[in-house]
XYZ file of C-alpha atoms in Angstrom:
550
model
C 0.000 0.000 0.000
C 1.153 3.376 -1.028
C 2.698 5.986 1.797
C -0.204 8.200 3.911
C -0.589 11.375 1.461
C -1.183 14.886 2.652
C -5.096 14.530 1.860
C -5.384 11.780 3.740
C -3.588 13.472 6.502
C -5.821 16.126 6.200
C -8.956 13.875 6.084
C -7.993 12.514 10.098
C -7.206 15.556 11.280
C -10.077 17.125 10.709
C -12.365 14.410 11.716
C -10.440 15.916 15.435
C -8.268 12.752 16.137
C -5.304 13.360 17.952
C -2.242 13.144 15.187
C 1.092 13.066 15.087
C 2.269 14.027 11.837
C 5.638 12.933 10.673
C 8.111 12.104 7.945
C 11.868 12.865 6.436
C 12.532 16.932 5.646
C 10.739 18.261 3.054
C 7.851 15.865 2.925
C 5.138 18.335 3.779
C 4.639 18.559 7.053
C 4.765 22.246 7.769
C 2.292 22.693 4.212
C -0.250 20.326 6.271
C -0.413 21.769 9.187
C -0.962 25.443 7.140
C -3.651 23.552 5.465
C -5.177 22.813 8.999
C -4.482 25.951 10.396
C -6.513 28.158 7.896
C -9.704 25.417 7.616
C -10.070 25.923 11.345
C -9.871 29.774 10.892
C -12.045 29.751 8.208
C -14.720 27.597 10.403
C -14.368 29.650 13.494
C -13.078 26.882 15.414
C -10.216 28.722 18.137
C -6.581 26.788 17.375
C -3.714 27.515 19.837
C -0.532 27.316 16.871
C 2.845 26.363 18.747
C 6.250 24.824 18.761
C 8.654 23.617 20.744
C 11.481 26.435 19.691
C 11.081 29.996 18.561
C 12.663 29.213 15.222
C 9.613 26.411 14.781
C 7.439 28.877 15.755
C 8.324 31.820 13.682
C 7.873 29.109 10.733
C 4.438 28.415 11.227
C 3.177 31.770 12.396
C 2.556 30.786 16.332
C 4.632 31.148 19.490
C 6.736 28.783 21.431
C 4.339 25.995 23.734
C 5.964 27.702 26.663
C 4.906 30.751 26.135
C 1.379 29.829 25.146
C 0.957 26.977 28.066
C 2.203 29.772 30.362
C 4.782 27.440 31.984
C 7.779 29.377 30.961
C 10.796 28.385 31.251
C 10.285 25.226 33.537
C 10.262 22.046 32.630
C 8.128 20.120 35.084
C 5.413 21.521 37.468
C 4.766 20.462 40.810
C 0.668 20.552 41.754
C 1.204 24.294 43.334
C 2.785 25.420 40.424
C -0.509 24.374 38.631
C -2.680 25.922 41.058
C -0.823 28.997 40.776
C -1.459 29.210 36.633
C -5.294 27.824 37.410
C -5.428 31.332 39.332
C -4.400 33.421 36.249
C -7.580 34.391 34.904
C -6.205 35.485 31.314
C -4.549 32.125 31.459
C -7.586 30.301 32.297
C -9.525 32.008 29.380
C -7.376 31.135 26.807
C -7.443 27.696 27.860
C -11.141 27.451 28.073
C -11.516 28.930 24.619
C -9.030 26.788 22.563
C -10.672 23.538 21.055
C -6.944 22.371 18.846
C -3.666 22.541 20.212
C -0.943 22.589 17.451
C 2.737 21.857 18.908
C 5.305 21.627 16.154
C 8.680 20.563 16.672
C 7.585 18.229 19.359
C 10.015 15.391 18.743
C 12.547 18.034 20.419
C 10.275 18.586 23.264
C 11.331 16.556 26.987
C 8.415 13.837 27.985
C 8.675 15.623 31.244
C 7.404 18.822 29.436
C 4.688 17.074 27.728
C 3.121 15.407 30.801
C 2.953 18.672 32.435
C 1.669 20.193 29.866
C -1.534 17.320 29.641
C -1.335 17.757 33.532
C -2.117 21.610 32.920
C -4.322 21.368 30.378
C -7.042 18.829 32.326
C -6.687 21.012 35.223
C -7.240 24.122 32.914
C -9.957 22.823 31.262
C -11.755 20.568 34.559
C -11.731 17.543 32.302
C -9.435 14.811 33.389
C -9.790 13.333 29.319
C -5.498 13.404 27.776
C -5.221 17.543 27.301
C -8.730 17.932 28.895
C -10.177 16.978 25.685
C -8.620 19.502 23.306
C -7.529 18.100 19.555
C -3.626 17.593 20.091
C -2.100 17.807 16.703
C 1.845 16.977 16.875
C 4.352 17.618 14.309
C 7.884 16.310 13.985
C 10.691 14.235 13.230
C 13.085 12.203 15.489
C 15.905 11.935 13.652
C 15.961 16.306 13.728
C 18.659 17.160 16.871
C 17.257 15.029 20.146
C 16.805 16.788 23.084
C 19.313 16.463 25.404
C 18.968 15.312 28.973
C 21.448 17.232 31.960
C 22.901 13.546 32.284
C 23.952 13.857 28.493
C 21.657 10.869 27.217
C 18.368 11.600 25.230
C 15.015 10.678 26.293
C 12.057 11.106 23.480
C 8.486 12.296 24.029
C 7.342 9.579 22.726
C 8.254 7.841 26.207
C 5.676 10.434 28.099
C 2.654 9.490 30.013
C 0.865 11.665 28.214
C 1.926 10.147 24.503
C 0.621 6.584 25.796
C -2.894 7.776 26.523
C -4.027 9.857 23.775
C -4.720 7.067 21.609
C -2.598 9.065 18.405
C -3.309 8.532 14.915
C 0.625 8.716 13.404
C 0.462 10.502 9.565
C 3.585 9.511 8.214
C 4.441 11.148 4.952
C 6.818 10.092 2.625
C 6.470 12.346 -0.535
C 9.491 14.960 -1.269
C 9.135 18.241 -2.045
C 12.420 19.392 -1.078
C 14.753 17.737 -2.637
C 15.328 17.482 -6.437
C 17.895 15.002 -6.779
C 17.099 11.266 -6.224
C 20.465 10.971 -5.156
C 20.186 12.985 -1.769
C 16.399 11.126 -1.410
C 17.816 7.900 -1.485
C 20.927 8.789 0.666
C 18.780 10.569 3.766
C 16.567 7.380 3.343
C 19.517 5.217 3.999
C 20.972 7.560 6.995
C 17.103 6.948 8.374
C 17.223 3.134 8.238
C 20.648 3.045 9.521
C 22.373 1.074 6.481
C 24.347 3.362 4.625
C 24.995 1.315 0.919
C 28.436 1.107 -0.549
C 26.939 3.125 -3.497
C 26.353 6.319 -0.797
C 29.825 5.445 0.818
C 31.162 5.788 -3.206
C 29.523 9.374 -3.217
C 30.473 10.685 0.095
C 34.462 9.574 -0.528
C 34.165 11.211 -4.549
C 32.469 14.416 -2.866
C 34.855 14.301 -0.394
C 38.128 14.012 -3.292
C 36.214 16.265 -5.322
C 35.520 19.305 -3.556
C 35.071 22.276 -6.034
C 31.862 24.181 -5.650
C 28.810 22.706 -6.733
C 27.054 25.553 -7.586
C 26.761 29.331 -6.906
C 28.323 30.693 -3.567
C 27.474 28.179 -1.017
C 26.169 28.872 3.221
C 29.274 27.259 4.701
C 27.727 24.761 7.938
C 29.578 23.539 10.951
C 28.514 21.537 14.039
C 30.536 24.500 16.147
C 29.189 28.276 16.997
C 32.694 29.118 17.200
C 33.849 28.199 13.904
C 30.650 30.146 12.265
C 31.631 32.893 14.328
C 35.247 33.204 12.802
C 34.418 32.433 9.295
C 31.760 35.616 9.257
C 33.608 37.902 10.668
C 36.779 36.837 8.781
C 35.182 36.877 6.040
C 33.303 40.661 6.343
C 36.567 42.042 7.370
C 38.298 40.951 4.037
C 35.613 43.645 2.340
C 36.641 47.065 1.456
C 34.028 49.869 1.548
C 31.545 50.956 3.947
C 30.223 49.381 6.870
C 26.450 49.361 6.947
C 25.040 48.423 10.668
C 21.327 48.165 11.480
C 19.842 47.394 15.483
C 16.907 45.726 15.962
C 13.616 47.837 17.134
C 11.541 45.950 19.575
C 7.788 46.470 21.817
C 5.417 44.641 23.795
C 6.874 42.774 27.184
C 10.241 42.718 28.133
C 9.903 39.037 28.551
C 8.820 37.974 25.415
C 10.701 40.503 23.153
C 13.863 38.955 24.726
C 12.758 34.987 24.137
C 11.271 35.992 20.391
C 14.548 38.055 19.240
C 16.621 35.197 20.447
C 14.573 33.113 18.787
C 14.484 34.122 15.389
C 17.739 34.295 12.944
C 17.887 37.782 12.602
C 20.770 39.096 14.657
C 20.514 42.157 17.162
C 23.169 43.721 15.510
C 23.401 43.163 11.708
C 26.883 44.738 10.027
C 27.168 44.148 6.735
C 29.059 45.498 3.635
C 28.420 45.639 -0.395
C 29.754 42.144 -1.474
C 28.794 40.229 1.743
C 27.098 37.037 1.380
C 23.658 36.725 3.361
C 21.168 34.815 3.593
C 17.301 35.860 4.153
C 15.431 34.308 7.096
C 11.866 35.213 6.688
C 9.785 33.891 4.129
C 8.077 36.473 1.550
C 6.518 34.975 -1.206
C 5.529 38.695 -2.283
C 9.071 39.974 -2.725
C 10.519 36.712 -3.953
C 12.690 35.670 -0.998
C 11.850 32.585 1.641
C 14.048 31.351 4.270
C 17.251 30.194 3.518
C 17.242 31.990 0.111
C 20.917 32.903 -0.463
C 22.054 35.812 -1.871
C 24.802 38.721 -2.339
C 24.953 42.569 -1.295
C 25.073 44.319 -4.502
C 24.495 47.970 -3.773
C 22.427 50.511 -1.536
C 20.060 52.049 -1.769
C 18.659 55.161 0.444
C 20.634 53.253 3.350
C 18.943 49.581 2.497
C 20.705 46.707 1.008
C 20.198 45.417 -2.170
C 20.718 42.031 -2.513
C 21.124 39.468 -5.691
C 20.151 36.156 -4.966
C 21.517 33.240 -6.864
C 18.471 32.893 -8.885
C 19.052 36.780 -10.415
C 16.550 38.739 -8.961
C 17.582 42.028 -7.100
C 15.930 42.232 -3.749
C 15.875 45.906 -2.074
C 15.862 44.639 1.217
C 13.125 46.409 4.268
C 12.957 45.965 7.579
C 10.299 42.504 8.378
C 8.540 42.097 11.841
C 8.542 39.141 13.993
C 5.613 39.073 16.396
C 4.247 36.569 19.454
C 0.387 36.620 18.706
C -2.361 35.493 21.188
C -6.093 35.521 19.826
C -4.580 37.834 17.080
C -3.406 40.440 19.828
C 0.207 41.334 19.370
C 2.479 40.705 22.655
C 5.838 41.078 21.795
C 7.280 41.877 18.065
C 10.697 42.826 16.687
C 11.573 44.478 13.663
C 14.963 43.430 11.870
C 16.457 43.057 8.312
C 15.283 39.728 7.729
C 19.115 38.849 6.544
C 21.874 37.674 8.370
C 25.580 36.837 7.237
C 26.017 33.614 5.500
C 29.116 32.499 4.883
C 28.480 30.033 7.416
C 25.918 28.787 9.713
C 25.306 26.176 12.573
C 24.035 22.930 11.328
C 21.297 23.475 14.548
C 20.026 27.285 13.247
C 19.803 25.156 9.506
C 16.831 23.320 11.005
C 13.845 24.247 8.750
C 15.954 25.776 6.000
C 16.097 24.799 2.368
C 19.452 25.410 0.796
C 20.612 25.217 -3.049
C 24.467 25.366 -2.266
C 25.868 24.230 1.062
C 29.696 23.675 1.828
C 29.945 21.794 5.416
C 32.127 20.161 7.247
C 30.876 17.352 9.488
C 34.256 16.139 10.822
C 33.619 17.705 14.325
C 30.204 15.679 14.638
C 29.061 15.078 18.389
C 25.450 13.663 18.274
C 23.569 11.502 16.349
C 21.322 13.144 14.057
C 23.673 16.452 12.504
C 24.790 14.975 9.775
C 21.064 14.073 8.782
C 20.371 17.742 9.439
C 22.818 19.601 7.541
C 22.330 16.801 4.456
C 18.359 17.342 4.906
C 18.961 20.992 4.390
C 20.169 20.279 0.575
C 17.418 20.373 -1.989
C 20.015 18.795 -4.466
C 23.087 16.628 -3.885
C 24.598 18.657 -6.483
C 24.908 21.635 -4.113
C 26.989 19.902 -1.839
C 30.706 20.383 -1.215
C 31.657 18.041 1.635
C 35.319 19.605 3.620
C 34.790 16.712 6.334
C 32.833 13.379 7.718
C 33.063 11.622 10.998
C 31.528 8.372 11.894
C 29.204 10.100 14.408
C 27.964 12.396 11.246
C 25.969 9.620 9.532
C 24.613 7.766 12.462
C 21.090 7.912 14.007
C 19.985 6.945 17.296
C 19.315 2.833 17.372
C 16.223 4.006 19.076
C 14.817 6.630 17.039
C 15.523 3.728 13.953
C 13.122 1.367 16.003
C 10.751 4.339 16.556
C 10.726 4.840 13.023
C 9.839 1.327 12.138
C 6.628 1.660 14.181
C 5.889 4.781 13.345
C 5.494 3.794 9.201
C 3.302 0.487 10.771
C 1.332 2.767 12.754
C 0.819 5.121 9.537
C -0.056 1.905 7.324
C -2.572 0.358 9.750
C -4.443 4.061 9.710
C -4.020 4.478 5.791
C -5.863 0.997 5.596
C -8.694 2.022 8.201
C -9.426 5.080 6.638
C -9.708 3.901 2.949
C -12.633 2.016 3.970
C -15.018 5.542 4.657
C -16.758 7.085 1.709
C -16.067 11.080 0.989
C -19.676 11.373 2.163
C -18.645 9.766 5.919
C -15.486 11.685 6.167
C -17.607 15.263 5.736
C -20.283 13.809 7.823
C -16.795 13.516 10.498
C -16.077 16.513 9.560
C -19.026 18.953 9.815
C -19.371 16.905 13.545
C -16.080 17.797 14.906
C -16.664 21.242 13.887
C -19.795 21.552 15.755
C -18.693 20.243 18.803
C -15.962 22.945 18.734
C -18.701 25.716 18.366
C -17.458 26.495 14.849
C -19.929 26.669 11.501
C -20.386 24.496 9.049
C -22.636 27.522 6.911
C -21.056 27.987 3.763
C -21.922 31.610 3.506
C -20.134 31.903 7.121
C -17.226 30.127 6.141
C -16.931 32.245 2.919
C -16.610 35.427 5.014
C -13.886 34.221 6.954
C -11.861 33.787 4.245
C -8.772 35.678 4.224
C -8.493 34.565 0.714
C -10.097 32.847 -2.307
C -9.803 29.410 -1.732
C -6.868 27.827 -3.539
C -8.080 23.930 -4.734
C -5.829 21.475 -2.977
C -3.187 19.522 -4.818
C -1.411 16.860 -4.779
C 2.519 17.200 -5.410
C 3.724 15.532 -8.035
C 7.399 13.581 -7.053
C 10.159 15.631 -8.868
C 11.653 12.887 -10.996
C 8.315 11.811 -12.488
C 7.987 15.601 -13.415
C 11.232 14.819 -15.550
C 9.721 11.473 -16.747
C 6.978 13.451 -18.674
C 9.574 15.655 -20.448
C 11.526 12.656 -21.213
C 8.644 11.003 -22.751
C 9.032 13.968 -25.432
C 11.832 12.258 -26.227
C 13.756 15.767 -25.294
C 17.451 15.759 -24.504
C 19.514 15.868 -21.282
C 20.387 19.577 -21.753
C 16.817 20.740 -22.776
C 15.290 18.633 -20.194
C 17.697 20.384 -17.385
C 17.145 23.611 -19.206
C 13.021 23.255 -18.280
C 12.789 21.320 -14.524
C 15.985 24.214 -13.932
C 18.001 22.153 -12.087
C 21.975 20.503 -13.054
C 22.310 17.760 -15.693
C 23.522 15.724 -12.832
C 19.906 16.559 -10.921
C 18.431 14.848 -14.383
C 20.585 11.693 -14.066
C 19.371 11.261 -10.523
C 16.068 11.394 -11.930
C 16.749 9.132 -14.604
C 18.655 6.435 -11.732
C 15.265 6.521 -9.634
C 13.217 5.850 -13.092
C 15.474 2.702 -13.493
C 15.381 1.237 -9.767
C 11.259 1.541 -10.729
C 11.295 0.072 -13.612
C 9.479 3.284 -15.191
C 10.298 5.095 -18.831
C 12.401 4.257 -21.798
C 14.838 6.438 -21.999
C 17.153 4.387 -24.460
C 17.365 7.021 -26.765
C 19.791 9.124 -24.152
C 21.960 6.292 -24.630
C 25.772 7.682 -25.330
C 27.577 7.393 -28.631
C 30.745 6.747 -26.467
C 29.526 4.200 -24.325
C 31.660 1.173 -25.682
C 35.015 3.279 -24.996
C 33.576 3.764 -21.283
C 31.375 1.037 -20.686
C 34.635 -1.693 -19.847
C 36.736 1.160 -17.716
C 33.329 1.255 -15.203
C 32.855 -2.692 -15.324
C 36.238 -3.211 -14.291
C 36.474 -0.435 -11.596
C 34.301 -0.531 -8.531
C 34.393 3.750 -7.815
C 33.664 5.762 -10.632
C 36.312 8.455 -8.809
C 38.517 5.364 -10.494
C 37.178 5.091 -13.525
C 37.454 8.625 -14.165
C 41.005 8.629 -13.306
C 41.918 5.354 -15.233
C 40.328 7.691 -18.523
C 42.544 10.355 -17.550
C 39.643 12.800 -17.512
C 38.553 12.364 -20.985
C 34.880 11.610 -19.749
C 33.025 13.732 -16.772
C 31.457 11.953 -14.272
C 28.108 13.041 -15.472
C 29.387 11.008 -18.595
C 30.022 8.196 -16.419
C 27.215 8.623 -14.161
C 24.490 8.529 -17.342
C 26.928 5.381 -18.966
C 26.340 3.324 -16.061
C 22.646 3.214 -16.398
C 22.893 1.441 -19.710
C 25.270 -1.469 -18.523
């Protein structure tokens, strides 16, 4: 049976099971939970939208779950502790209003957090049901950066009291709509199962022997604040002209401006100069930027930088607000260039980013999960220049592998359950669960709440059967990379995943050269050797496309 897909997804939560909603970077998650987000606004049903760090939060448009929960910086509560926030009347009303609790992020969050927030809630709410009966939708993924315990081990959420009772519907998705290359796909799936194929080991030694630049000027990311640190301000130093510096503005309470502007990416202090590489960390469809879009200082203008992004298009770049929301009131905001220097980055503040060309170095790995990180960050394994690997880089957590095993069983048995309902049951679900949250179900009602028109869901389409269809056109290799705008190497990825499934004839890509490569690659196991043995003569995009038609 095929993976859960985002409809699907879609279809339990709002039937108002309790989810958890998972799979590898890039799947979907964050575009599902949106989805969510804005049919529950548009019904009138109250949603409380959190996550487990400020970053997480500022992606998703919420505020972090301590925050919101009003537990703050603590971890646990004791049962006066709870009485105490029981007392807050403001508290107690936001509580008793909110049907849906969204907490993204949450495979970073401690158990101990979790049961005290379920603790909280049923006292909040006087119902003793898991949350006192509110919709708990999870998001996450365990093999993201684990929290970490004072003792130094890590201990999962999934381990909670609270996780046990809810009786959780898991939504694994598998789709990617990240990354391009079916290189990269196949390598994170291996890092996830914990068998890492001679045919990844080949690629990780040629990237490392081979480490020109990929493509454009790549965010440089190590495990270590202090070697980002150095490289930025190394590298801003080496730049002659003048020094541009902009301070963040900031309102609302002194607490929460201080835990949202050191949550988001956008520095206090932002010095930059023309020629300095940055990187935008707000996403703004409108002016053609999202997070993690990489670009250069090219001029400025009235005292604003303009910036070039790799793509070409000039950016004149304004100052962007951050904000905590409650109930649409504004708490706490910050306003910021959303840029920061990005020469280099931690592979921790990459979490949630989508990068075209990253240059890392992974020798100085120190827990399971970062090299899964940084390499999840990629949208193509053509954008990678590898400086160093560890063994710790590429390993996973033996638990968090087990986890993952019953997670996609978990996902399966659900997908099976709910393909045997009829559209007609699922609305009938639907239009319930919305009434017992107080919300309409009146189309006229639901049409005013509309912030705007409504956009007809659809299904993404995988990236390398988007290539199939232009191959089936019978164009070639260049025209074909020319149109999906991606790397000819991106296109031989595509075509490698068309061959392990048996789908499209692509014969007619077949090289005129093949017979003067085809015994070099049969006799050598790398193609790093095969290219040497030719002494060049043949790239390894030449190799790479020969192979396939051995």
């Amino acid at each position: 049976m095929p993976p859960m897909t985002q409809r699907e997804a879609l279809d339990i939560l709002k039937a108002g099971r309790n989810v958890y909603l998972t799979g590898p970077a890039g799947s979907g998650k964050t575009y599902v939970l949106n989805k969510y987000i804005q049919y529950l606004k548009e019904r009138g049903v109250t949603a409380a939208v959190t996550a487990s760090t400020g970053i997480a939060a500022t992606h998703i448009g919420g505020m972090t779950i301590h925050s919101w929960s009003g537990i703050g910086i603590k971890d646990t509560l004791s049962d006066s502790d709870i009485d105490l926030l029981v007392q807050k009347e403001h508290l107690f009303k936001r509580y008793e209003k909110t049907k849906v609790l969204i907490i993204d992020e949450v495979s970073m969050m401690h158990p101990e957090m979790f049961d005290a927030l379920d603790r909280l809630a049923r006292a909040m709410k006087m119902n003793e049901k898991p949350f006192g009966g509110m919709q708990i939708v999870l998001s996450g993924d365990f093999f993201q950066l684990p929290p970490i315990t004072k003792g130094g081990g890590s201990i999962y959420v999934d381990s909670s009291k609270a996780w046990k009772s809810m009786d959780i519907r898991v939504c694994y998705l598998e789709e990617q709509h990240r990354q391009q290359g079916g290189s990269l796909e196949n390598i994170l799936s291996e890092i996830r199962d914990g068998e890492i194929s001679y045919s990844t080991q080949e690629t990780f030694e040629e990237l490392l022997q081979n480490r020109e630049r990929r493509s454009g000027e790549p965010t440089r990311l190590y495990t270590h604040n202090a070697d980002v640190d150095a490289i930025n301000e190394a590298e801003l130093e080496k730049l002659e002209g003048e020094l541009f510096s902009y301070e963040m503005d900031s309102r609302g309470k002194a607490n929460l401006v201080t835990s949202l502007s050191k949550s988001i990416l956008a520095p206090q202090y932002l010095n930059i100069k023309k020629d300095a590489i940055v990187m935008f960390v707000k996403n703004s469809f409108e002016e053609g930027y999202v997070n993690g879009t990489l670009g250069k200082v090219v001029d400025f203008e009235d005292g604003m930088p303009v910036v070039e992004t790799y793509t070409g298009k000039r950016v004149v770049v304004s100052s962007a607000t951050w904000e905590i929301q409650d109930d649409g009131k504004v708490l706490a905001a910050v306003d910021q260039l959303p840029i920061r220097l990005a020469w280099a980055i931690t592979v921790h503040k990459s979490q949630g980013m989508s990068l075209d060309a990253v240059e890392m170095d992974l020798s100085k790995s120190f827990v399971p999960g970062q090299g899964y990180v940084a390499l999840s960050r990629l949208r193509d394994i053509e954008g990678l220049t590898l400086l160093g690997l560890n063994r710790m880089a590429l390993t996973v957590d033996p638990y968090v592998i087990e986890l993952n095993k019953w997670l996609l069983n978990e996902s399966l048995k659900w997908s099976k359950r709910i393909a045997r309902f009829s559209k007609e049951e699922f609305a009938k679900m639907h239009e319930e669960f919305v009434d017992k949250c107080g919300g309409t179900n009146d189309e006229r009602e639901i049409a005013k709440n509309k912030a705007a028109k409504e956009v007809e869901f659809e299904q993404a389409v995988p990236s390398h059967h988007k290539t199939l269809a232009l191959l089936e056109e019978k164009m070639s290799l260049k025209d074909v990379a020319k149109e999906r705008k991606v790397t000819k190497a991106t296109i031989i990825s595509h075509l490698e995943k068309l061959k392990s499934e048996g789908v499209g004839d692509f014969e007619y890509l077949k090289p005129k050269s093949l017979a003067a490569m085809k015994k070099v690659i049969k006799e050598e196991e790398k193609l790093s050797s095969a290219h040497k043995k030719l002494k060049g003569k043949y790239t390894y995009e030449d190799l790479r496309l020969a192979r396939l038609f051995l």
